[in-house]
Amino acid sequence: MSKESLRILGGVSMVTSAIVAYLHYLGFMLSFGALVLERRLLKAEPSINEAKLMIGTDIVYGLAALTILVTGVLRVLYFGQGVSFYMHNPVFLTKVSLYLAIGGLSLYPTISFIRWAFPLRDGKAPVISEAAAKRLGWVLNIEIAAFVILPLLAALMARGIGLQA
């Protein structure tokens, strides 16, 4: 949908813009909450139920992170200040880079949790060493810390900080 077609829709575009923004914020909250829950649940030698909950939480995290990505692209292309506003703002580019780095980091826990599915299928709890749990914990800590920075970058960017005068 182009900006012109949204202008033709009039009030509908305002509602659509609000819904896309809402889904963007909701995705952020769900992603952050899922990361915190994953960190809280993580331990060596989880029970079958704890491992299943971790996998479910990671699925929620992945879907919420995808929601952030899709709604973010929609906001830049159709509902925001215009592509130029974002593409020429180093704060925005930093925010996107940080988000993508978090996504890259999240592959390690996700792949680990996928591997847990094999023993779970056989009715067994996954075997996670203390060292592996510690590594996963550090990755989740870094993801959480980076996630905390994203709203600050968004607030700075939304106020035009980083744009050349």
mmCIF file of C-alpha atoms in Angstrom:
data_model
loop_
_atom_site.group_PDB
_atom_site.id
_atom_site.type_symbol
_atom_site.label_atom_id
_atom_site.label_comp_id
_atom_site.label_asym_id
_atom_site.label_seq_id
_atom_site.Cartn_x
_atom_site.Cartn_y
_atom_site.Cartn_z
ATOM 1 C CA MET A 1 0.000 0.000 0.000
ATOM 2 C CA SER A 2 1.493 3.358 -1.032
ATOM 3 C CA LYS A 3 1.378 6.569 0.970
ATOM 4 C CA GLU A 4 -0.940 8.026 -1.684
ATOM 5 C CA SER A 5 -3.457 5.211 -1.297
ATOM 6 C CA LEU A 6 -3.338 5.710 2.471
ATOM 7 C CA ARG A 7 -4.063 9.433 2.016
ATOM 8 C CA ILE A 8 -7.093 8.519 -0.078
ATOM 9 C CA LEU A 9 -8.370 6.323 2.741
ATOM 10 C CA GLY A 10 -8.364 9.359 5.035
ATOM 11 C CA GLY A 11 -9.329 8.441 8.591
ATOM 12 C CA VAL A 12 -8.749 4.750 8.008
ATOM 13 C CA SER A 13 -5.037 5.436 7.591
ATOM 14 C CA MET A 14 -4.954 7.066 11.027
ATOM 15 C CA VAL A 15 -6.562 4.010 12.589
ATOM 16 C CA THR A 16 -4.314 1.680 10.613
ATOM 17 C CA SER A 17 -1.269 3.700 11.646
ATOM 18 C CA ALA A 18 -2.342 3.500 15.290
ATOM 19 C CA ILE A 19 -2.894 -0.265 15.062
ATOM 20 C CA VAL A 20 0.503 -0.819 13.439
ATOM 21 C CA ALA A 21 2.159 1.325 16.140
ATOM 22 C CA TYR A 22 0.270 -0.598 18.835
ATOM 23 C CA LEU A 23 1.391 -3.945 17.409
ATOM 24 C CA HIS A 24 4.968 -2.626 17.234
ATOM 25 C CA TYR A 25 4.915 -1.657 20.924
ATOM 26 C CA LEU A 26 3.119 -4.864 21.908
ATOM 27 C CA GLY A 27 5.740 -6.881 20.047
ATOM 28 C CA PHE A 28 8.457 -5.071 21.966
ATOM 29 C CA MET A 29 6.792 -5.725 25.322
ATOM 30 C CA LEU A 30 6.193 -9.402 24.544
ATOM 31 C CA SER A 31 9.759 -9.866 23.290
ATOM 32 C CA PHE A 32 11.230 -8.226 26.356
ATOM 33 C CA GLY A 33 8.956 -10.178 28.694
ATOM 34 C CA ALA A 34 9.801 -13.455 26.966
ATOM 35 C CA LEU A 35 13.539 -12.764 27.241
ATOM 36 C CA VAL A 36 13.219 -11.984 30.942
ATOM 37 C CA LEU A 37 11.154 -15.139 31.495
ATOM 38 C CA GLU A 38 13.669 -17.248 29.567
ATOM 39 C CA ARG A 39 16.452 -15.848 31.748
ATOM 40 C CA ARG A 40 14.462 -16.509 34.907
ATOM 41 C CA LEU A 41 13.650 -20.098 33.913
ATOM 42 C CA LEU A 42 17.105 -21.017 32.650
ATOM 43 C CA LYS A 43 19.019 -23.535 34.715
ATOM 44 C CA ALA A 44 21.148 -26.611 34.317
ATOM 45 C CA GLU A 45 19.168 -29.838 34.293
ATOM 46 C CA PRO A 46 15.653 -28.440 33.717
ATOM 47 C CA SER A 47 12.650 -30.677 34.217
ATOM 48 C CA ILE A 48 10.575 -31.760 31.232
ATOM 49 C CA ASN A 49 7.935 -29.119 32.011
ATOM 50 C CA GLU A 50 10.548 -26.379 32.481
ATOM 51 C CA ALA A 51 12.191 -27.271 29.167
ATOM 52 C CA LYS A 52 8.817 -27.214 27.392
ATOM 53 C CA LEU A 53 8.038 -23.834 28.941
ATOM 54 C CA MET A 54 11.416 -22.503 27.771
ATOM 55 C CA ILE A 55 10.728 -23.678 24.223
ATOM 56 C CA GLY A 56 7.239 -22.144 24.286
ATOM 57 C CA THR A 57 8.631 -18.895 25.643
ATOM 58 C CA ASP A 58 11.235 -18.809 22.881
ATOM 59 C CA ILE A 59 8.494 -19.307 20.283
ATOM 60 C CA VAL A 60 6.607 -16.332 21.753
ATOM 61 C CA TYR A 61 9.850 -14.343 21.664
ATOM 62 C CA GLY A 62 10.444 -15.220 18.009
ATOM 63 C CA LEU A 63 6.906 -14.342 16.933
ATOM 64 C CA ALA A 64 6.990 -11.077 18.877
ATOM 65 C CA ALA A 65 10.398 -10.188 17.411
ATOM 66 C CA LEU A 66 9.023 -10.874 13.929
ATOM 67 C CA THR A 67 6.064 -8.609 14.740
ATOM 68 C CA ILE A 68 8.503 -5.832 15.686
ATOM 69 C CA LEU A 69 10.354 -6.277 12.404
ATOM 70 C CA VAL A 70 7.274 -6.338 10.164
ATOM 71 C CA THR A 71 5.523 -3.440 11.888
ATOM 72 C CA GLY A 72 8.783 -1.478 11.976
ATOM 73 C CA VAL A 73 9.163 -1.812 8.216
ATOM 74 C CA LEU A 74 5.518 -0.788 7.741
ATOM 75 C CA ARG A 75 6.031 2.243 9.970
ATOM 76 C CA VAL A 76 9.100 3.364 8.026
ATOM 77 C CA LEU A 77 7.548 2.832 4.602
ATOM 78 C CA TYR A 78 3.950 3.931 5.162
ATOM 79 C CA PHE A 79 3.145 5.393 8.558
ATOM 80 C CA GLY A 80 6.174 7.349 9.729
ATOM 81 C CA GLN A 81 8.071 10.478 8.866
ATOM 82 C CA GLY A 82 9.118 9.232 5.446
ATOM 83 C CA VAL A 83 11.915 6.895 4.477
ATOM 84 C CA SER A 84 14.440 9.733 4.149
ATOM 85 C CA PHE A 85 13.872 10.790 7.770
ATOM 86 C CA TYR A 86 14.902 7.345 8.951
ATOM 87 C CA MET A 87 17.603 6.427 6.446
ATOM 88 C CA HIS A 88 19.551 9.640 7.112
ATOM 89 C CA ASN A 89 19.350 9.375 10.881
ATOM 90 C CA PRO A 90 22.350 7.617 12.472
ATOM 91 C CA VAL A 91 20.339 7.056 15.667
ATOM 92 C CA PHE A 92 17.741 5.092 13.681
ATOM 93 C CA LEU A 93 20.456 3.130 11.906
ATOM 94 C CA THR A 94 22.061 2.370 15.281
ATOM 95 C CA LYS A 95 18.688 1.186 16.610
ATOM 96 C CA VAL A 96 18.138 -1.108 13.637
ATOM 97 C CA SER A 97 21.711 -2.427 13.868
ATOM 98 C CA LEU A 98 21.273 -3.149 17.578
ATOM 99 C CA TYR A 99 17.957 -4.906 16.908
ATOM 100 C CA LEU A 100 19.563 -7.058 14.206
ATOM 101 C CA ALA A 101 22.499 -7.843 16.524
ATOM 102 C CA ILE A 102 20.030 -8.973 19.200
ATOM 103 C CA GLY A 103 18.349 -11.152 16.588
ATOM 104 C CA GLY A 104 21.679 -12.681 15.646
ATOM 105 C CA LEU A 105 22.531 -13.337 19.286
ATOM 106 C CA SER A 106 19.155 -14.963 19.847
ATOM 107 C CA LEU A 107 20.034 -17.715 17.395
ATOM 108 C CA TYR A 108 22.287 -19.397 19.969
ATOM 109 C CA PRO A 109 19.540 -19.863 22.603
ATOM 110 C CA THR A 110 16.950 -20.725 19.953
ATOM 111 C CA ILE A 111 19.113 -23.434 18.410
ATOM 112 C CA SER A 112 19.870 -24.751 21.898
ATOM 113 C CA PHE A 113 16.163 -24.924 22.722
ATOM 114 C CA ILE A 114 15.399 -26.646 19.412
ATOM 115 C CA ARG A 115 17.939 -29.312 20.355
ATOM 116 C CA TRP A 116 16.054 -29.815 23.602
ATOM 117 C CA ALA A 117 13.070 -31.025 21.584
ATOM 118 C CA PHE A 118 14.811 -34.307 20.704
ATOM 119 C CA PRO A 119 15.012 -35.724 24.243
ATOM 120 C CA LEU A 120 11.604 -34.204 25.045
ATOM 121 C CA ARG A 121 10.044 -36.264 22.235
ATOM 122 C CA ASP A 122 11.297 -39.360 24.003
ATOM 123 C CA GLY A 123 9.815 -38.175 27.291
ATOM 124 C CA LYS A 124 13.192 -37.219 28.747
ATOM 125 C CA ALA A 125 14.429 -33.931 30.130
ATOM 126 C CA PRO A 126 17.285 -32.356 28.172
ATOM 127 C CA VAL A 127 20.735 -32.604 29.718
ATOM 128 C CA ILE A 128 22.244 -29.130 30.054
ATOM 129 C CA SER A 129 25.558 -28.705 31.775
ATOM 130 C CA GLU A 130 26.211 -25.930 34.257
ATOM 131 C CA ALA A 131 28.648 -24.366 31.752
ATOM 132 C CA ALA A 132 26.087 -24.438 28.919
ATOM 133 C CA ALA A 133 23.434 -22.893 31.172
ATOM 134 C CA LYS A 134 25.912 -20.182 32.151
ATOM 135 C CA ARG A 135 26.712 -19.418 28.478
ATOM 136 C CA LEU A 136 23.020 -19.250 27.607
ATOM 137 C CA GLY A 137 22.476 -16.994 30.618
ATOM 138 C CA TRP A 138 25.168 -14.583 29.458
ATOM 139 C CA VAL A 139 23.685 -14.418 25.968
ATOM 140 C CA LEU A 140 20.225 -13.735 27.405
ATOM 141 C CA ASN A 141 21.676 -11.069 29.738
ATOM 142 C CA ILE A 142 23.290 -9.312 26.777
ATOM 143 C CA GLU A 143 20.055 -9.508 24.776
ATOM 144 C CA ILE A 144 18.065 -8.044 27.679
ATOM 145 C CA ALA A 145 20.581 -5.228 28.217
ATOM 146 C CA ALA A 146 20.531 -4.385 24.512
ATOM 147 C CA PHE A 147 16.720 -4.505 24.445
ATOM 148 C CA VAL A 148 16.624 -1.906 27.241
ATOM 149 C CA ILE A 149 18.555 0.516 24.998
ATOM 150 C CA LEU A 150 16.127 0.244 22.058
ATOM 151 C CA PRO A 151 13.378 2.507 23.507
ATOM 152 C CA LEU A 152 15.955 5.202 24.319
ATOM 153 C CA LEU A 153 17.202 5.142 20.735
ATOM 154 C CA ALA A 154 13.590 5.236 19.494
ATOM 155 C CA ALA A 155 12.802 8.259 21.683
ATOM 156 C CA LEU A 156 15.925 10.100 20.501
ATOM 157 C CA MET A 157 15.225 9.270 16.880
ATOM 158 C CA ALA A 158 11.562 10.294 17.072
ATOM 159 C CA ARG A 159 12.677 13.734 18.240
ATOM 160 C CA GLY A 160 14.990 14.164 15.281
ATOM 161 C CA ILE A 161 18.171 13.719 17.279
ATOM 162 C CA GLY A 162 20.870 12.564 14.891
ATOM 163 C CA LEU A 163 19.517 14.431 11.885
ATOM 164 C CA GLN A 164 21.682 17.098 10.298
ATOM 165 C CA ALA A 165 20.284 20.602 10.786
#
